């Protein structure tokens, strides 16, 4: 009976370690995804800023052409 209890305790403690390892892996993956999402957002923001500057330059050029 003691052997069965010891075996059950050993198996259950192993499950806890696996769960902790899985949680750590999931946490790392989520952190990596968050980092990638931030990089994508920063790249998109830079792209939008470039497009806005280009549009402003075109508008300014059209305004100057219209004045002449």
GROMACS .gro file of N, CA and C in nm:
model
  204
    1UNK      N    1   0.083  -0.120   0.000
    1UNK     CA    2   0.000   0.000   0.000
    1UNK      C    3   0.087   0.126   0.000
    2UNK      N    4   0.194   0.125   0.080
    2UNK     CA    5   0.284   0.240   0.085
    2UNK      C    6   0.349   0.262  -0.051
    3UNK      N    7   0.379   0.153  -0.119
    3UNK     CA    8   0.442   0.164  -0.251
    3UNK      C    9   0.347   0.230  -0.350
    4UNK      N   10   0.220   0.192  -0.341
    4UNK     CA   11   0.120   0.249  -0.431
    4UNK      C   12   0.104   0.399  -0.406
    5UNK      N   13   0.102   0.439  -0.279
    5UNK     CA   14   0.090   0.581  -0.244
    5UNK      C   15   0.214   0.657  -0.291
    6UNK      N   16   0.331   0.598  -0.270
    6UNK     CA   17   0.455   0.663  -0.314
    6UNK      C   18   0.457   0.677  -0.466
    7UNK      N   19   0.413   0.574  -0.536
    7UNK     CA   20   0.409   0.579  -0.682
    7UNK      C   21   0.311   0.686  -0.730
    8UNK      N   22   0.194   0.692  -0.667
    8UNK     CA   23   0.094   0.793  -0.704
    8UNK      C   24   0.149   0.933  -0.679
    9UNK      N   25   0.217   0.953  -0.566
    9UNK     CA   26   0.274   1.084  -0.534
    9UNK      C   27   0.381   1.122  -0.636
   10UNK      N   28   0.461   1.026  -0.674
   10UNK     CA   29   0.567   1.051  -0.773
   10UNK      C   30   0.506   1.090  -0.908
   11UNK      N   31   0.403   1.017  -0.951
   11UNK     CA   32   0.339   1.048  -1.079
   11UNK      C   33   0.272   1.185  -1.077
   12UNK      N   34   0.205   1.217  -0.967
   12UNK     CA   35   0.138   1.346  -0.957
   12UNK      C   36   0.238   1.461  -0.952
   13UNK      N   37   0.350   1.442  -0.886
   13UNK     CA   38   0.450   1.549  -0.882
   13UNK      C   39   0.510   1.570  -1.020
   14UNK      N   40   0.524   1.464  -1.096
   14UNK     CA   41   0.574   1.475  -1.233
   14UNK      C   42   0.480   1.556  -1.319
   15UNK      N   43   0.350   1.540  -1.299
   15UNK     CA   44   0.251   1.617  -1.375
   15UNK      C   45   0.264   1.766  -1.343
   16UNK      N   46   0.292   1.797  -1.220
   16UNK     CA   47   0.309   1.937  -1.182
   16UNK      C   48   0.429   1.999  -1.251
   17UNK      N   49   0.536   1.922  -1.262
   17UNK     CA   50   0.656   1.974  -1.329
   17UNK      C   51   0.629   1.995  -1.478
   18UNK      N   52   0.555   1.901  -1.537
   18UNK     CA   53   0.524   1.915  -1.679
   18UNK      C   54   0.436   2.037  -1.702
   19UNK      N   55   0.341   2.058  -1.612
   19UNK     CA   56   0.254   2.175  -1.624
   19UNK      C   57   0.334   2.304  -1.611
   20UNK      N   58   0.426   2.307  -1.517
   20UNK     CA   59   0.509   2.427  -1.499
   20UNK      C   60   0.595   2.451  -1.622
   21UNK      N   61   0.649   2.343  -1.678
   21UNK     CA   62   0.730   2.356  -1.799
   21UNK      C   63   0.648   2.404  -1.916
   22UNK      N   64   0.527   2.352  -1.927
   22UNK     CA   65   0.437   2.395  -2.036
   22UNK      C   66   0.399   2.542  -2.019
   23UNK      N   67   0.373   2.583  -1.896
   23UNK     CA   68   0.337   2.722  -1.872
   23UNK      C   69   0.453   2.815  -1.908
   24UNK      N   70   0.574   2.773  -1.876
   24UNK     CA   71   0.691   2.854  -1.911
   24UNK      C   72   0.706   2.865  -2.062
   25UNK      N   73   0.684   2.754  -2.132
   25UNK     CA   74   0.695   2.753  -2.277
   25UNK      C   75   0.589   2.844  -2.339
   26UNK      N   76   0.467   2.833  -2.290
   26UNK     CA   77   0.359   2.917  -2.341
   26UNK      C   78   0.388   3.064  -2.314
   27UNK      N   79   0.440   3.092  -2.195
   27UNK     CA   80   0.475   3.231  -2.162
   27UNK      C   81   0.580   3.286  -2.255
   28UNK      N   82   0.682   3.206  -2.286
   28UNK     CA   83   0.787   3.251  -2.377
   28UNK      C   84   0.731   3.274  -2.517
   29UNK      N   85   0.646   3.183  -2.563
   29UNK     CA   86   0.587   3.199  -2.695
   29UNK      C   87   0.501   3.325  -2.702
   30UNK      N   88   0.425   3.351  -2.596
   30UNK     CA   89   0.342   3.471  -2.595
   30UNK      C   90   0.429   3.597  -2.593
   31UNK      N   91   0.539   3.593  -2.519
   31UNK     CA   92   0.629   3.708  -2.517
   31UNK      C   93   0.690   3.731  -2.655
   32UNK      N   94   0.728   3.622  -2.722
   32UNK     CA   95   0.782   3.633  -2.857
   32UNK      C   96   0.678   3.691  -2.953
   33UNK      N   97   0.554   3.644  -2.941
   33UNK     CA   98   0.447   3.696  -3.027
   33UNK      C   99   0.422   3.844  -3.001
   34UNK      N  100   0.425   3.883  -2.874
   34UNK     CA  101   0.404   4.024  -2.841
   34UNK      C  102   0.516   4.110  -2.899
   35UNK      N  103   0.639   4.060  -2.891
   35UNK     CA  104   0.753   4.134  -2.946
   35UNK      C  105   0.738   4.149  -3.098
   36UNK      N  106   0.699   4.040  -3.164
   36UNK     CA  107   0.682   4.044  -3.310
   36UNK      C  108   0.568   4.138  -3.348
   37UNK      N  109   0.461   4.135  -3.270
   37UNK     CA  110   0.347   4.225  -3.298
   37UNK      C  111   0.389   4.370  -3.283
   38UNK      N  112   0.471   4.400  -3.181
   38UNK     CA  113   0.518   4.537  -3.163
   38UNK      C  114   0.607   4.579  -3.278
   39UNK      N  115   0.694   4.489  -3.323
   39UNK     CA  116   0.781   4.520  -3.437
   39UNK      C  117   0.697   4.546  -3.562
   40UNK      N  118   0.593   4.465  -3.582
   40UNK     CA  119   0.505   4.484  -3.698
   40UNK      C  120   0.432   4.618  -3.688
   41UNK      N  121   0.386   4.650  -3.569
   41UNK     CA  122   0.315   4.777  -3.548
   41UNK      C  123   0.408   4.895  -3.573
   42UNK      N  124   0.532   4.886  -3.524
   42UNK     CA  125   0.628   4.994  -3.546
   42UNK      C  126   0.659   5.011  -3.695
   43UNK      N  127   0.672   4.899  -3.767
   43UNK     CA  128   0.700   4.905  -3.910
   43UNK      C  129   0.581   4.967  -3.985
   44UNK      N  130   0.461   4.928  -3.945
   44UNK     CA  131   0.342   4.983  -4.010
   44UNK      C  132   0.330   5.133  -3.981
   45UNK      N  133   0.360   5.171  -3.858
   45UNK     CA  134   0.353   5.313  -3.821
   45UNK      C  135   0.453   5.394  -3.904
   46UNK      N  136   0.575   5.342  -3.921
   46UNK     CA  137   0.676   5.411  -4.000
   46UNK      C  138   0.631   5.422  -4.146
   47UNK      N  139   0.569   5.316  -4.196
   47UNK     CA  140   0.521   5.317  -4.334
   47UNK      C  141   0.410   5.420  -4.351
   48UNK      N  142   0.318   5.427  -4.256
   48UNK     CA  143   0.210   5.525  -4.264
   48UNK      C  144   0.264   5.668  -4.256
   49UNK      N  145   0.363   5.689  -4.172
   49UNK     CA  146   0.423   5.822  -4.161
   49UNK      C  147   0.488   5.863  -4.293
   50UNK      N  148   0.555   5.767  -4.359
   50UNK     CA  149   0.618   5.797  -4.487
   50UNK      C  150   0.513   5.831  -4.592
   51UNK      N  151   0.405   5.757  -4.594
   51UNK     CA  152   0.297   5.784  -4.690
   51UNK      C  153   0.236   5.920  -4.663
   52UNK      N  154   0.215   5.953  -4.535
   52UNK     CA  155   0.159   6.084  -4.501
   52UNK      C  156   0.251   6.197  -4.544
   53UNK      N  157   0.380   6.182  -4.523
   53UNK     CA  158   0.476   6.286  -4.566
   53UNK      C  159   0.473   6.303  -4.716
   54UNK      N  160   0.464   6.191  -4.787
   54UNK     CA  161   0.460   6.197  -4.933
   54UNK      C  162   0.333   6.267  -4.979
   55UNK      N  163   0.221   6.236  -4.915
   55UNK     CA  164   0.094   6.301  -4.951
   55UNK      C  165   0.100   6.450  -4.922
   56UNK      N  166   0.157   6.488  -4.810
   56UNK     CA  167   0.171   6.629  -4.776
   56UNK      C  168   0.258   6.702  -4.879
   57UNK      N  169   0.366   6.636  -4.922
   57UNK     CA  170   0.454   6.697  -5.021
   57UNK      C  171   0.380   6.716  -5.153
   58UNK      N  172   0.299   6.616  -5.193
   58UNK     CA  173   0.222   6.629  -5.316
   58UNK      C  174   0.119   6.741  -5.305
   59UNK      N  175   0.051   6.747  -5.190
   59UNK     CA  176  -0.047   6.854  -5.171
   59UNK      C  177   0.019   6.992  -5.177
   60UNK      N  178   0.135   7.005  -5.116
   60UNK     CA  179   0.207   7.132  -5.117
   60UNK      C  180   0.247   7.168  -5.259
   61UNK      N  181   0.294   7.070  -5.334
   61UNK     CA  182   0.334   7.094  -5.473
   61UNK      C  183   0.213   7.137  -5.557
   62UNK      N  184   0.098   7.073  -5.533
   62UNK     CA  185  -0.022   7.110  -5.607
   62UNK      C  186  -0.069   7.250  -5.571
   63UNK      N  187  -0.058   7.285  -5.445
   63UNK     CA  188  -0.096   7.419  -5.402
   63UNK      C  189  -0.005   7.524  -5.466
   64UNK      N  190   0.126   7.494  -5.469
   64UNK     CA  191   0.222   7.587  -5.530
   64UNK      C  192   0.194   7.600  -5.680
   65UNK      N  193   0.162   7.489  -5.743
   65UNK     CA  194   0.133   7.493  -5.889
   65UNK      C  195   0.006   7.571  -5.915
   66UNK      N  196  -0.090   7.561  -5.824
   66UNK     CA  197  -0.217   7.634  -5.842
   66UNK      C  198  -0.203   7.783  -5.822
   67UNK      N  199  -0.104   7.826  -5.744
   67UNK     CA  200  -0.081   7.968  -5.721
   67UNK      C  201  -0.020   8.036  -5.841
   68UNK      N  202   0.050   7.961  -5.920
   68UNK     CA  203   0.119   8.021  -6.036
   68UNK      C  204   0.030   8.031  -6.153
   0.00000   0.00000   0.00000
